[in-house]
Tab-separated table of C-alpha atoms and ligand atoms in Angstrom:
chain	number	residue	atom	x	y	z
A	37	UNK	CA	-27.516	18.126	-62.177
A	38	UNK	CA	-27.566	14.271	-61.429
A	39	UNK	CA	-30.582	15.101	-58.872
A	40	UNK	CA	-32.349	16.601	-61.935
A	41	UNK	CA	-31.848	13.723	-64.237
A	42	UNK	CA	-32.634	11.011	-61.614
A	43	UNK	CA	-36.030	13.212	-60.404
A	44	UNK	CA	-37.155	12.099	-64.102
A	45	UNK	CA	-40.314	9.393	-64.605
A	46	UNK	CA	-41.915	8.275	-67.418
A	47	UNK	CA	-44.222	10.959	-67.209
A	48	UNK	CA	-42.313	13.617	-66.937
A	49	UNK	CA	-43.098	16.408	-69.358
A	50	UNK	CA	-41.494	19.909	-67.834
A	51	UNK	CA	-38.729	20.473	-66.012
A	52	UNK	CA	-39.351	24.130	-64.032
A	53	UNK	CA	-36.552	25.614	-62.443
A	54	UNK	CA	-35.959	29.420	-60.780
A	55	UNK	CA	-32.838	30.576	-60.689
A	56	UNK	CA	-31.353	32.670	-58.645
A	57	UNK	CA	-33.809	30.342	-55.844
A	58	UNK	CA	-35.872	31.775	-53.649
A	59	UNK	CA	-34.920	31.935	-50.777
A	60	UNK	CA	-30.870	31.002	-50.667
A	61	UNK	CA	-30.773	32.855	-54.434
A	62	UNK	CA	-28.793	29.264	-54.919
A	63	UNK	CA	-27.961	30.119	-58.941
A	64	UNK	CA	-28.373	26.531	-61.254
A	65	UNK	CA	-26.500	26.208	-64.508
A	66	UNK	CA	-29.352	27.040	-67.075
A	67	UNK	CA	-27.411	25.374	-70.178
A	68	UNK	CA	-27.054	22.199	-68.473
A	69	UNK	CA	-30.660	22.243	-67.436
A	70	UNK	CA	-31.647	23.243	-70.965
A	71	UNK	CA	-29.517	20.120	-71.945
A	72	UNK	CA	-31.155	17.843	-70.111
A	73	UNK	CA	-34.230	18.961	-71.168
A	74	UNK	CA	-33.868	18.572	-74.556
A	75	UNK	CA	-32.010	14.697	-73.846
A	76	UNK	CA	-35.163	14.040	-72.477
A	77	UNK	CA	-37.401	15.558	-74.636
A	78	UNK	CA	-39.025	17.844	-71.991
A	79	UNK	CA	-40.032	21.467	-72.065
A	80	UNK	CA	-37.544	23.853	-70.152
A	81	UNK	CA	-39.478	26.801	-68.310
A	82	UNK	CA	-37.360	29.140	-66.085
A	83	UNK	CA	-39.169	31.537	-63.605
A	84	UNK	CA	-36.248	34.370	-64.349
A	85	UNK	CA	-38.635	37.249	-62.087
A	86	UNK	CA	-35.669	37.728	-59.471
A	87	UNK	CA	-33.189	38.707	-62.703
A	88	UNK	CA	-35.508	40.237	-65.274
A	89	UNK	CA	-34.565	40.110	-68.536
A	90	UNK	CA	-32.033	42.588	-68.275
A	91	UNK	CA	-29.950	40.602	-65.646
A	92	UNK	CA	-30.528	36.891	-67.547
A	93	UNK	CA	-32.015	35.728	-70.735
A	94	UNK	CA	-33.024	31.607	-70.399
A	95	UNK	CA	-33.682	31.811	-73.792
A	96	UNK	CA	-30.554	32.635	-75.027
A	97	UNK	CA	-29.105	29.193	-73.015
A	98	UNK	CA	-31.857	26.767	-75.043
A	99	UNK	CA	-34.993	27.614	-72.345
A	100	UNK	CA	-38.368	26.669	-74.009
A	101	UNK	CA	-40.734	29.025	-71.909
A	102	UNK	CA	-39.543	32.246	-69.494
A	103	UNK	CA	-42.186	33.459	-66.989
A	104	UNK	CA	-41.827	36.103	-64.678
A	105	UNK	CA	-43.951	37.509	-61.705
A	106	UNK	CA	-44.585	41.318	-63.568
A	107	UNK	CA	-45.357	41.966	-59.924
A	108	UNK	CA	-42.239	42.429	-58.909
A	109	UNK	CA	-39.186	44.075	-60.603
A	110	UNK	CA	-40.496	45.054	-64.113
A	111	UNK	CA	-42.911	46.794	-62.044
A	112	UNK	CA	-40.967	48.189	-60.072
A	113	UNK	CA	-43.664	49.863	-57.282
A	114	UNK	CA	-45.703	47.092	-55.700
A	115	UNK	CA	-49.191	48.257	-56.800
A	116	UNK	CA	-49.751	45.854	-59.641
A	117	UNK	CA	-49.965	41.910	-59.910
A	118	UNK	CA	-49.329	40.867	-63.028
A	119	UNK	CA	-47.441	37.859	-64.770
A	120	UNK	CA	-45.820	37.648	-68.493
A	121	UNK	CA	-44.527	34.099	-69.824
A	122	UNK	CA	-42.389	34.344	-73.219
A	123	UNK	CA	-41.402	32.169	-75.147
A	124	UNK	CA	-42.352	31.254	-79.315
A	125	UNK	CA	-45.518	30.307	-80.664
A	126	UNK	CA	-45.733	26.685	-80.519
A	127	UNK	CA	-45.644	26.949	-76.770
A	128	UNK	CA	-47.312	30.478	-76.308
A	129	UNK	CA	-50.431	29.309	-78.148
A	130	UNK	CA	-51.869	26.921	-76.188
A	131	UNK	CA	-51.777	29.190	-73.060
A	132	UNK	CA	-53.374	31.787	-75.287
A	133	UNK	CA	-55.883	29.878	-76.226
A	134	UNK	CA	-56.573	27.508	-72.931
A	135	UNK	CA	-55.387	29.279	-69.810
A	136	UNK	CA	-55.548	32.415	-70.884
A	137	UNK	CA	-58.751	32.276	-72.974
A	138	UNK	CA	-61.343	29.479	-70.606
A	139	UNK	CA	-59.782	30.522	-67.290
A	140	UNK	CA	-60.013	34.479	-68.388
A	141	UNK	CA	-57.088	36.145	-66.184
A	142	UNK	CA	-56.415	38.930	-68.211
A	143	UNK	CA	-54.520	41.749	-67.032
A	144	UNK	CA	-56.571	45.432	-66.938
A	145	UNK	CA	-55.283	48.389	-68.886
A	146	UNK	CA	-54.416	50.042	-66.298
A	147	UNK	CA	-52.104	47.445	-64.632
A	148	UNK	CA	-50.969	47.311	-68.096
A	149	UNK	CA	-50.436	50.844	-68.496
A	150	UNK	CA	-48.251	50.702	-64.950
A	151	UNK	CA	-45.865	47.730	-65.677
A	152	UNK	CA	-45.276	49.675	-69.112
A	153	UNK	CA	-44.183	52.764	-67.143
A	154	UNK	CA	-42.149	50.628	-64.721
A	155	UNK	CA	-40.247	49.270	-67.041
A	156	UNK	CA	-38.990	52.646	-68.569
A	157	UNK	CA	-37.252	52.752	-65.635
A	158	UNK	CA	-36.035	49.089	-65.347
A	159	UNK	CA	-32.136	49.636	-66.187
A	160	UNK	CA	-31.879	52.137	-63.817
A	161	UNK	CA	-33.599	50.439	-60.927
A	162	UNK	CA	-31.923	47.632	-61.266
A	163	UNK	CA	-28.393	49.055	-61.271
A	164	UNK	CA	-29.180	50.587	-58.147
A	165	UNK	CA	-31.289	47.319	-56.304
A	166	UNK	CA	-27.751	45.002	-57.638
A	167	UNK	CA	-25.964	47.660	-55.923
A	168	UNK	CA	-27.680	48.322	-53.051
A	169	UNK	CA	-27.928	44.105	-52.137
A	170	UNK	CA	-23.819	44.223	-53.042
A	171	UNK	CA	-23.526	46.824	-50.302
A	172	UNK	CA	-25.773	45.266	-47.680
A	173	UNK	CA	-24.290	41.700	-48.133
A	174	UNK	CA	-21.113	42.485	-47.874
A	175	UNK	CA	-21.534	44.465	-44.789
A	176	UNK	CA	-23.774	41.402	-43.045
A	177	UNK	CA	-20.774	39.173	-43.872
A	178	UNK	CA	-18.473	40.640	-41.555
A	179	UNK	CA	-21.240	41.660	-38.738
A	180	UNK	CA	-20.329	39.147	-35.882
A	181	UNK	CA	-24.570	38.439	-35.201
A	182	UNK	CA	-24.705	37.283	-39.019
A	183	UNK	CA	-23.850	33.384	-39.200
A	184	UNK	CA	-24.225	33.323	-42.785
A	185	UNK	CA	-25.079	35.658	-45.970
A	186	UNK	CA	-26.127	34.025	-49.268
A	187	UNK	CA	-25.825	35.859	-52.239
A	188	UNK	CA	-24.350	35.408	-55.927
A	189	UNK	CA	-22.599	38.755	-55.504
A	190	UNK	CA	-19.993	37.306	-53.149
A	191	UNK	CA	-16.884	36.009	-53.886
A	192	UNK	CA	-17.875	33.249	-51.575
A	193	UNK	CA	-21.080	32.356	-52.844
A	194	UNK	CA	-21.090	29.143	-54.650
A	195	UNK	CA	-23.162	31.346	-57.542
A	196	UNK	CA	-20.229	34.101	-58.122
A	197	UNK	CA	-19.371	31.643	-61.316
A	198	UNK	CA	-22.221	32.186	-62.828
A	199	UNK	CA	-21.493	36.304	-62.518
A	200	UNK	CA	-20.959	37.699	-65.581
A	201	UNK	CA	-21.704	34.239	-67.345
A	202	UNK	CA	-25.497	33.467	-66.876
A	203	UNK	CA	-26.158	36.470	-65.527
A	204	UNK	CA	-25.058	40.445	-65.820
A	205	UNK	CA	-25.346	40.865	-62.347
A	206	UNK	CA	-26.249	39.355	-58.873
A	207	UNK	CA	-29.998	41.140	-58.662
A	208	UNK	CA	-31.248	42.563	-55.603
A	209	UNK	CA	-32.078	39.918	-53.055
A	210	UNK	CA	-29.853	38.964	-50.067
A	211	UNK	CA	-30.713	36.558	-47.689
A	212	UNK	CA	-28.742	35.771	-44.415
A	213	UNK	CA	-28.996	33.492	-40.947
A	214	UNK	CA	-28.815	35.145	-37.538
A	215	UNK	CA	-27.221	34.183	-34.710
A	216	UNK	CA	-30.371	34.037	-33.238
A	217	UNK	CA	-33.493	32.136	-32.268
A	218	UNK	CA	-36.842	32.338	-33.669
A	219	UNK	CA	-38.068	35.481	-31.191
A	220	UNK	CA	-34.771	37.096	-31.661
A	221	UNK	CA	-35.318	37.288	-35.119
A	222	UNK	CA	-38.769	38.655	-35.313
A	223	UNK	CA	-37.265	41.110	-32.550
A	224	UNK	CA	-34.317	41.808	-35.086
A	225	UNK	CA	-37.122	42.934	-37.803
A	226	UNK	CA	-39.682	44.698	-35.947
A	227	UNK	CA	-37.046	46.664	-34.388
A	228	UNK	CA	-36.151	47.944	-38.284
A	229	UNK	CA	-37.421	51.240	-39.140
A	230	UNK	CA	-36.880	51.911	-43.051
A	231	UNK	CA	-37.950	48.314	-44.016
A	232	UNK	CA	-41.096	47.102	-44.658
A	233	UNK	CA	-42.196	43.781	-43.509
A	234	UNK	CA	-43.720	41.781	-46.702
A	235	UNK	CA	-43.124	38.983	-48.872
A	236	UNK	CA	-43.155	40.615	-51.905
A	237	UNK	CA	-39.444	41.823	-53.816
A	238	UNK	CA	-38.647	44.251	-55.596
A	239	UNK	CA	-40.586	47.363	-55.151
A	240	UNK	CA	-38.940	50.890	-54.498
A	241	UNK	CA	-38.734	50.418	-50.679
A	242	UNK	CA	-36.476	47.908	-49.110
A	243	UNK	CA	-38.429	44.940	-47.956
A	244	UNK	CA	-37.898	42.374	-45.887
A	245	UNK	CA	-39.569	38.859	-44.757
A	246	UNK	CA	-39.120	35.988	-42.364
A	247	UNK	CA	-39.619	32.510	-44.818
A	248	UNK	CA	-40.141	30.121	-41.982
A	249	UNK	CA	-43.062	32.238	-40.573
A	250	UNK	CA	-44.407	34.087	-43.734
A	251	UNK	CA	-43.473	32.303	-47.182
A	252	UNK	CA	-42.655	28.842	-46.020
A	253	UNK	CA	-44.893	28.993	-43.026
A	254	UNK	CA	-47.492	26.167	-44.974
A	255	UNK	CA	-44.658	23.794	-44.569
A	256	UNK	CA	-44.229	21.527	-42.074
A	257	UNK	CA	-40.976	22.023	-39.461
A	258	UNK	CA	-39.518	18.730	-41.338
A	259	UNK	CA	-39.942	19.799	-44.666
A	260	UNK	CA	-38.439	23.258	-44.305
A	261	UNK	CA	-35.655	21.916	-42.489
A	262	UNK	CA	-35.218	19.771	-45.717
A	263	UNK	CA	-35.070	23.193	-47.745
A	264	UNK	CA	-32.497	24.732	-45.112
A	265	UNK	CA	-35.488	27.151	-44.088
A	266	UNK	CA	-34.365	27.706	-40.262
A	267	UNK	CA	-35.848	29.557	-38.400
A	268	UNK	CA	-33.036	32.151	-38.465
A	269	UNK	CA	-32.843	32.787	-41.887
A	270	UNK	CA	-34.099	36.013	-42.878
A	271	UNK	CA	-34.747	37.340	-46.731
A	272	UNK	CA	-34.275	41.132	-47.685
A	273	UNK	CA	-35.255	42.840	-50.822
A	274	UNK	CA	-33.136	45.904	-51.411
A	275	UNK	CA	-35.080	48.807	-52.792
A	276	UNK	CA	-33.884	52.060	-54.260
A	277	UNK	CA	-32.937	53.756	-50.710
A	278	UNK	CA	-29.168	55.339	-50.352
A	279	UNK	CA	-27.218	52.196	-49.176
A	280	UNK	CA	-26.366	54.266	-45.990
A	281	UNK	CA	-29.475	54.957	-44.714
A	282	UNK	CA	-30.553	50.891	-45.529
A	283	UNK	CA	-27.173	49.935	-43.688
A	284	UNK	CA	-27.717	52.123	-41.144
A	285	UNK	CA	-31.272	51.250	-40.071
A	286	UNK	CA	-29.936	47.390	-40.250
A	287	UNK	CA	-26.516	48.395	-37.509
A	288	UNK	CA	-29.297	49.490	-35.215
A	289	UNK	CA	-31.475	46.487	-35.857
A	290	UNK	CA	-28.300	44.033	-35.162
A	291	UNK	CA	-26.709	45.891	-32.330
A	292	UNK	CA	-29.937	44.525	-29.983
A	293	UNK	CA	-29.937	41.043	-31.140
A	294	UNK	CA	-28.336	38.869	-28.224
B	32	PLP	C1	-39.908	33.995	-58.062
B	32	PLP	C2	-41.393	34.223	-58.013
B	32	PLP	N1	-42.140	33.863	-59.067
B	32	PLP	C3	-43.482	34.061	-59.078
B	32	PLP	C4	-44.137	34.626	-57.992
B	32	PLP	C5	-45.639	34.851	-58.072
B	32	PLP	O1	-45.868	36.180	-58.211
B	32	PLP	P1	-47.309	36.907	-58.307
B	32	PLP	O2	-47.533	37.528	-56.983
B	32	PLP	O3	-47.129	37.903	-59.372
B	32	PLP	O4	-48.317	35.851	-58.610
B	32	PLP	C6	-43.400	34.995	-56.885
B	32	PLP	C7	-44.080	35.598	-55.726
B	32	PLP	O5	-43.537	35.858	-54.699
B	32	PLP	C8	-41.990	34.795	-56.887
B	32	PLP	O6	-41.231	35.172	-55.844
């Protein structure tokens, strides 16, 4: 938290933070952030879209402003993009009535009308995604190809603390390193069957992406070395698939890489 307070300048007015992080799901501590904020005299906004608010509530630990990519989770089924950002009036209203209002990005009915239906199903989904990402990182920890696995979920994740604490649950991204160079990887992924290759999370179907090349691929080598995004690190977003069949599908994917 030190790096947060010394990060501050005199014109600092927001401190933004996403936690679990994309793409090491690296969990911070929300109250201290929230502390800091309000020391300071900042507004706290939390991008909570890999937890939804049935995983974490910001709020609850003294966050101003909550946004979350509706794309993804509350969704549910990857054919809507969408965004929702909570939080009480004082800070609501001026996004209302500038951003929302001049810039005119207002979501259709029908998108509307989808996110609403995804979300009857939220609970359920995301009991199965948490469970699903439990099963697949615990079997990539003790594959001999996997270097690393990074995920809250683990007893050996520097996040586990938060478990239970912060949040209900881990979520349902994992993200590992290969022992593996840059063409082994890509190998590793097109070789997949059940996956689909995209940077988008969670949608029904397991997904899966490559930062350095897709996500991160606007930053230069140095800075995503800076951000730990090698070029064997690989991100997965389990979907709603039996666990066996995911597993399975990844065992096949592995046993080539060499
Ligand atoms: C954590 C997070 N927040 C926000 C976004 C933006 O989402 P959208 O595609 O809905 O603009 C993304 C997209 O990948 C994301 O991963």
């Amino acid at each position: 938290m030190q790096a947060v307070c010394d990060a501050i300048q005199p014109n600092t007015r927001m401190i933004f933070c996403e936690t679990p992080v994309n793409p090491h799901l690296t969990v911070y501590d929300l109250q201290a952030i929230a502390e800091i904020a309000q020391q300071y005299q900042l507004i706290s906004v939390v991008d909570n879209t890999f937890m939804t608010p049935l995983l974490q509530q910001p709020i609850n630990f003294g966050i101003d402003i909550v946004v979350h990519s509706a794309t993804k989770f509350l969704n549910g089924h990857g054919d809507v993009i969408a965004g929702i950002v909570c939080g009480d009036c004082s800070h609501l209203e001026p996004i209302r009535m500038h951003s929302l209002k001049d810039i005119g990005a207002v979501i259709s009915p029908h998108d509307a009308w989808l996110i609403l239906r995804g979300m009857k199903t939220l609970d359920v989904r995301m009991q199965r995604h948490c469970q699903n990402a439990q099963l697949i990182a615990e079997y990539l920890e003790q594959h001999p190809q996997v270097e690393q696995v990074f995920y809250p979920g683990l007893e050996t994740d520097a996040g586990y603390r938060f478990i239970g604490q912060q949040m209900v649950a881990a979520g349902g991204l994992v993200a590992f390193t290969l022992k593996a160079d840059l063409s082994q990887c890509q190998a590793f992924i097109n070789r997949l069957q059940l996956f689909s290759i995209a940077v988008s999370l969670g949608d029904a179907e397991s997904l899966i992406q490559h930062p350095a090349s897709m996500t991160h691929s606007p930053y230069t080598p140095e800075m995503r070395l800076q951000a730990g995004i090698t070029d064997n690190l690989i991100r997965i977003s389990a979907g709603l698939e039996d666990a066996e069949d995911i597993i399975a599908d990844l065992a096949q994917a592995l046993a080539q890489v060499n």
